[in-house]
């Protein structure tokens, strides 16, 4: 009986969260969606404990580290001293306000034509199918492992677990990625550097693009070895992550990331 009560409360909380997000989208539509301060003010209203800095213009090169245009992932990581944050298993799961702020910055600094109109809030993933069901995972903070993704139901081998195409954002070049990162507060910048990954868009000899999920899919962790990995792409140009074996409900979803 107690378990059922918890589930009902969790369900009501999720429904309220979704309703708030839909209200945000409707209000944003009426106001022109990215009217100057709307998303930032909405984010602050949702999460007043988080400090956000509104960047009305791109940072000048004088406020950037010397030769920032050539910084690698590792150099950005060192510049922001991200190691301590990466090792902190108690850092919280990003709030809706933080996801919305990241989307606002992406639109302002990378692609001002993009629209984020998915009815599924980033705290629940994205529209997994045409019926707007959520992906088969949820975010959880484990006291020992930290933030991660966990199966919300049993997943069969070879089933698609995560679609990146159409849900992840991409960067036209490394310069755009660096500008986006430098527009963020330190902790968010460290998260983005940790979450970003690259993939080929066509053939083995095709160009690579930097990808980023601005939703909980970014919390997918890397397994320590082949025995732990249960999700993977099936080619260098794949637009989906597939289950490499059957995955039990509430089991952590782990893949294998390689940064080059």
C-alpha positions as semicolon CSV with decimal commas, in nm:
position;residue;x (nm);y (nm);z (nm)
1;X;0,000;0,000;0,000
2;X;0,282;0,241;0,086
3;X;0,454;0,165;-0,247
4;X;0,134;0,239;-0,437
5;X;0,102;0,569;-0,250
6;X;0,457;0,665;-0,344
7;X;0,390;0,579;-0,708
8;X;0,072;0,787;-0,710
9;X;0,257;1,084;-0,561
10;X;0,543;1,040;-0,809
11;X;0,294;1,022;-1,095
12;X;0,119;1,339;-0,979
13;X;0,455;1,516;-0,949
14;X;0,554;1,411;-1,302
15;X;0,216;1,523;-1,437
16;X;0,253;1,860;-1,265
17;X;0,606;1,895;-1,403
18;X;0,482;1,820;-1,753
19;X;0,191;2,063;-1,717
20;X;0,433;2,339;-1,608
21;X;0,653;2,270;-1,909
22;X;0,360;2,277;-2,152
23;X;0,245;2,605;-1,993
24;X;0,597;2,737;-2,049
25;X;0,580;2,648;-2,419
26;X;0,236;2,800;-2,464
27;X;0,336;3,118;-2,285
28;X;0,658;3,134;-2,484
29;X;0,459;3,103;-2,807
30;X;0,236;3,393;-2,708
31;X;0,537;3,605;-2,614
32;X;0,737;3,513;-2,921
33;X;0,911;3,216;-2,749
34;X;1,253;3,369;-2,724
35;X;1,150;3,720;-2,633
36;X;1,452;3,876;-2,471
37;X;1,437;3,765;-2,110
38;X;1,147;3,520;-2,108
39;X;1,326;3,188;-2,073
40;X;1,575;3,325;-1,826
41;X;1,305;3,473;-1,606
42;X;1,101;3,154;-1,628
43;X;1,408;2,952;-1,531
44;X;1,468;3,175;-1,230
45;X;1,105;3,139;-1,124
46;X;1,135;2,760;-1,140
47;X;1,467;2,743;-0,958
48;X;1,550;3,066;-0,770
49;X;1,846;2,902;-0,594
50;X;2,045;2,880;-0,918
51;X;2,243;3,180;-1,039
52;X;2,214;3,254;-1,411
53;X;2,395;3,525;-1,602
54;X;2,221;3,674;-1,903
55;X;2,463;3,731;-2,189
56;X;2,311;3,993;-2,420
57;X;2,617;4,000;-2,644
58;X;2,887;3,750;-2,724
59;X;3,190;3,765;-2,500
60;X;3,479;3,966;-2,633
61;X;3,803;3,784;-2,698
62;X;3,964;3,987;-2,421
63;X;3,747;3,807;-2,161
64;X;3,842;3,465;-2,296
65;X;4,155;3,266;-2,209
66;X;4,448;3,340;-2,437
67;X;4,418;3,140;-2,761
68;X;4,078;3,008;-2,651
69;X;3,982;2,952;-3,017
70;X;4,221;2,656;-3,026
71;X;4,141;2,503;-2,690
72;X;4,080;2,128;-2,693
73;X;3,827;1,952;-2,471
74;X;4,103;1,877;-2,223
75;X;4,226;2,237;-2,217
76;X;3,875;2,370;-2,154
77;X;3,837;2,104;-1,884
78;X;4,158;2,222;-1,717
79;X;4,072;2,590;-1,758
80;X;3,747;2,546;-1,564
81;X;3,911;2,305;-1,316
82;X;3,641;2,049;-1,386
83;X;3,810;1,747;-1,228
84;X;3,667;1,806;-0,882
85;X;3,316;1,844;-1,018
86;X;3,351;1,533;-1,234
87;X;3,451;1,331;-0,928
88;X;3,173;1,473;-0,710
89;X;2,912;1,196;-0,680
90;X;2,672;1,424;-0,494
91;X;2,622;1,685;-0,767
92;X;2,249;1,709;-0,835
93;X;2,058;1,619;-1,148
94;X;2,002;1,937;-1,352
95;X;1,670;2,108;-1,291
96;X;1,422;2,211;-1,557
97;X;1,544;2,569;-1,513
98;X;1,902;2,466;-1,592
99;X;1,806;2,270;-1,903
100;X;1,604;2,569;-2,028
101;X;1,897;2,801;-1,966
102;X;2,128;2,574;-2,170
103;X;1,876;2,578;-2,455
104;X;1,851;2,956;-2,441
105;X;2,230;2,989;-2,461
106;X;2,249;2,743;-2,752
107;X;1,991;2,944;-2,943
108;X;2,169;3,273;-2,872
109;X;2,528;3,163;-2,934
110;X;2,499;2,879;-3,187
111;X;2,174;2,862;-3,386
112;X;1,911;3,133;-3,355
113;X;1,676;2,944;-3,590
114;X;1,633;2,639;-3,370
115;X;1,305;2,575;-3,189
116;X;1,269;2,359;-2,879
117;X;0,901;2,270;-2,903
118;X;0,896;1,910;-2,784
119;X;0,603;1,861;-2,538
120;X;0,820;1,630;-2,328
121;X;1,028;1,835;-2,081
122;X;1,407;1,777;-2,081
123;X;1,384;1,643;-1,724
124;X;1,195;1,346;-1,870
125;X;1,393;1,313;-2,195
126;X;1,215;1,384;-2,523
127;X;0,942;1,245;-2,750
128;X;1,061;0,890;-2,810
129;X;0,792;0,824;-3,073
130;X;0,506;0,992;-3,257
131;X;0,276;0,934;-2,960
132;X;0,512;1,147;-2,746
133;X;0,602;0,865;-2,510
134;X;0,918;0,924;-2,308
135;X;1,236;0,717;-2,371
136;X;1,276;0,395;-2,170
137;X;1,494;0,560;-1,906
138;X;1,484;0,804;-1,617
139;X;1,748;1,006;-1,433
140;X;1,853;0,914;-1,081
141;X;2,115;1,029;-0,833
142;X;2,284;0,727;-0,678
143;X;2,482;0,803;-0,359
144;X;2,772;0,584;-0,473
145;X;2,769;0,621;-0,852
146;X;2,637;0,975;-0,884
147;X;2,405;1,087;-1,163
148;X;2,296;0,833;-1,420
149;X;2,024;0,691;-1,643
150;X;1,823;0,387;-1,541
151;X;1,583;0,168;-1,736
152;X;1,221;0,263;-1,669
153;X;1,107;-0,079;-1,792
154;X;1,254;-0,404;-1,919
155;X;1,438;-0,343;-2,247
156;X;1,496;-0,617;-2,503
157;X;1,827;-0,679;-2,678
158;X;1,862;-0,468;-2,998
159;X;1,580;-0,236;-2,891
160;X;1,648;0,134;-2,951
161;X;1,720;0,296;-2,616
162;X;1,815;0,648;-2,726
163;X;1,761;0,836;-3,054
164;X;2,015;1,113;-3,090
165;X;1,900;1,233;-3,434
166;X;1,641;1,508;-3,406
167;X;1,684;1,537;-3,029
168;X;2,050;1,618;-2,976
169;X;2,190;1,950;-3,093
170;X;2,503;1,977;-3,304
171;X;2,769;2,243;-3,349
172;X;2,876;2,356;-3,696
173;X;3,239;2,370;-3,584
174;X;3,462;2,363;-3,279
175;X;3,462;2,745;-3,265
176;X;3,084;2,749;-3,210
177;X;3,116;2,487;-2,939
178;X;3,383;2,687;-2,757
179;X;3,176;3,005;-2,771
180;X;2,877;2,818;-2,630
181;X;3,083;2,674;-2,345
182;X;3,233;3,013;-2,256
183;X;2,884;3,165;-2,236
184;X;2,798;2,936;-1,943
185;X;2,855;2,948;-1,567
186;X;3,150;2,735;-1,460
187;X;2,956;2,431;-1,336
188;X;2,740;2,420;-1,648
189;X;3,047;2,456;-1,867
190;X;3,206;2,156;-1,696
191;X;2,889;1,953;-1,747
192;X;2,877;2,038;-2,118
193;X;3,242;1,946;-2,172
194;X;3,172;1,615;-1,996
195;X;2,852;1,544;-2,192
196;X;2,955;1,646;-2,546
197;X;3,063;1,379;-2,791
198;X;3,147;1,356;-3,161
199;X;3,017;1,137;-3,441
200;X;3,050;1,109;-3,817
201;X;2,752;1,226;-4,020
202;X;2,824;1,032;-4,341
203;X;3,053;0,738;-4,407
204;X;3,379;0,645;-4,243
205;X;3,560;0,928;-4,421
206;X;3,290;1,188;-4,358
207;X;3,327;1,488;-4,128
208;X;3,265;1,465;-3,756
209;X;3,028;1,690;-3,566
210;X;3,011;1,768;-3,195
211;X;2,680;1,655;-3,044
212;X;2,506;1,739;-2,717
213;X;2,182;1,624;-2,555
214;X;2,018;1,915;-2,374
215;X;1,803;1,675;-2,174
216;X;1,858;1,388;-1,932
217;X;2,006;1,167;-2,207
218;X;2,333;1,349;-2,133
219;X;2,346;1,169;-1,799
220;X;2,419;0,832;-1,963
221;X;2,744;0,709;-1,812
222;X;3,026;0,505;-1,957
223;X;3,074;0,148;-1,836
224;X;3,404;0,041;-1,683
225;X;3,442;-0,250;-1,922
226;X;3,270;-0,468;-2,186
227;X;3,084;-0,654;-1,914
228;X;2,914;-0,337;-1,791
229;X;2,824;-0,180;-2,124
230;X;2,466;-0,259;-2,223
231;X;2,396;0,014;-2,483
232;X;2,595;0,103;-2,794
233;X;2,574;0,243;-3,146
234;X;2,605;-0,013;-3,426
235;X;2,819;0,198;-3,662
236;X;3,019;0,521;-3,667
237;X;2,725;0,698;-3,837
238;X;2,441;0,544;-3,636
239;X;2,175;0,784;-3,510
240;X;2,057;0,556;-3,230
241;X;2,187;0,366;-2,928
242;X;2,076;0,002;-2,914
243;X;2,060;-0,240;-2,623
244;X;2,346;-0,490;-2,659
245;X;2,164;-0,733;-2,428
246;X;1,843;-0,753;-2,230
247;X;1,831;-0,476;-1,968
248;X;1,626;-0,516;-1,652
249;X;1,401;-0,242;-1,520
250;X;1,591;-0,005;-1,286
251;X;1,930;-0,127;-1,415
252;X;2,173;0,152;-1,501
253;X;2,214;0,219;-1,873
254;X;2,583;0,228;-1,964
255;X;2,764;0,282;-2,292
256;X;3,124;0,331;-2,401
257;X;3,240;0,683;-2,480
258;X;3,575;0,754;-2,639
259;X;3,693;1,115;-2,666
260;X;3,939;1,178;-2,946
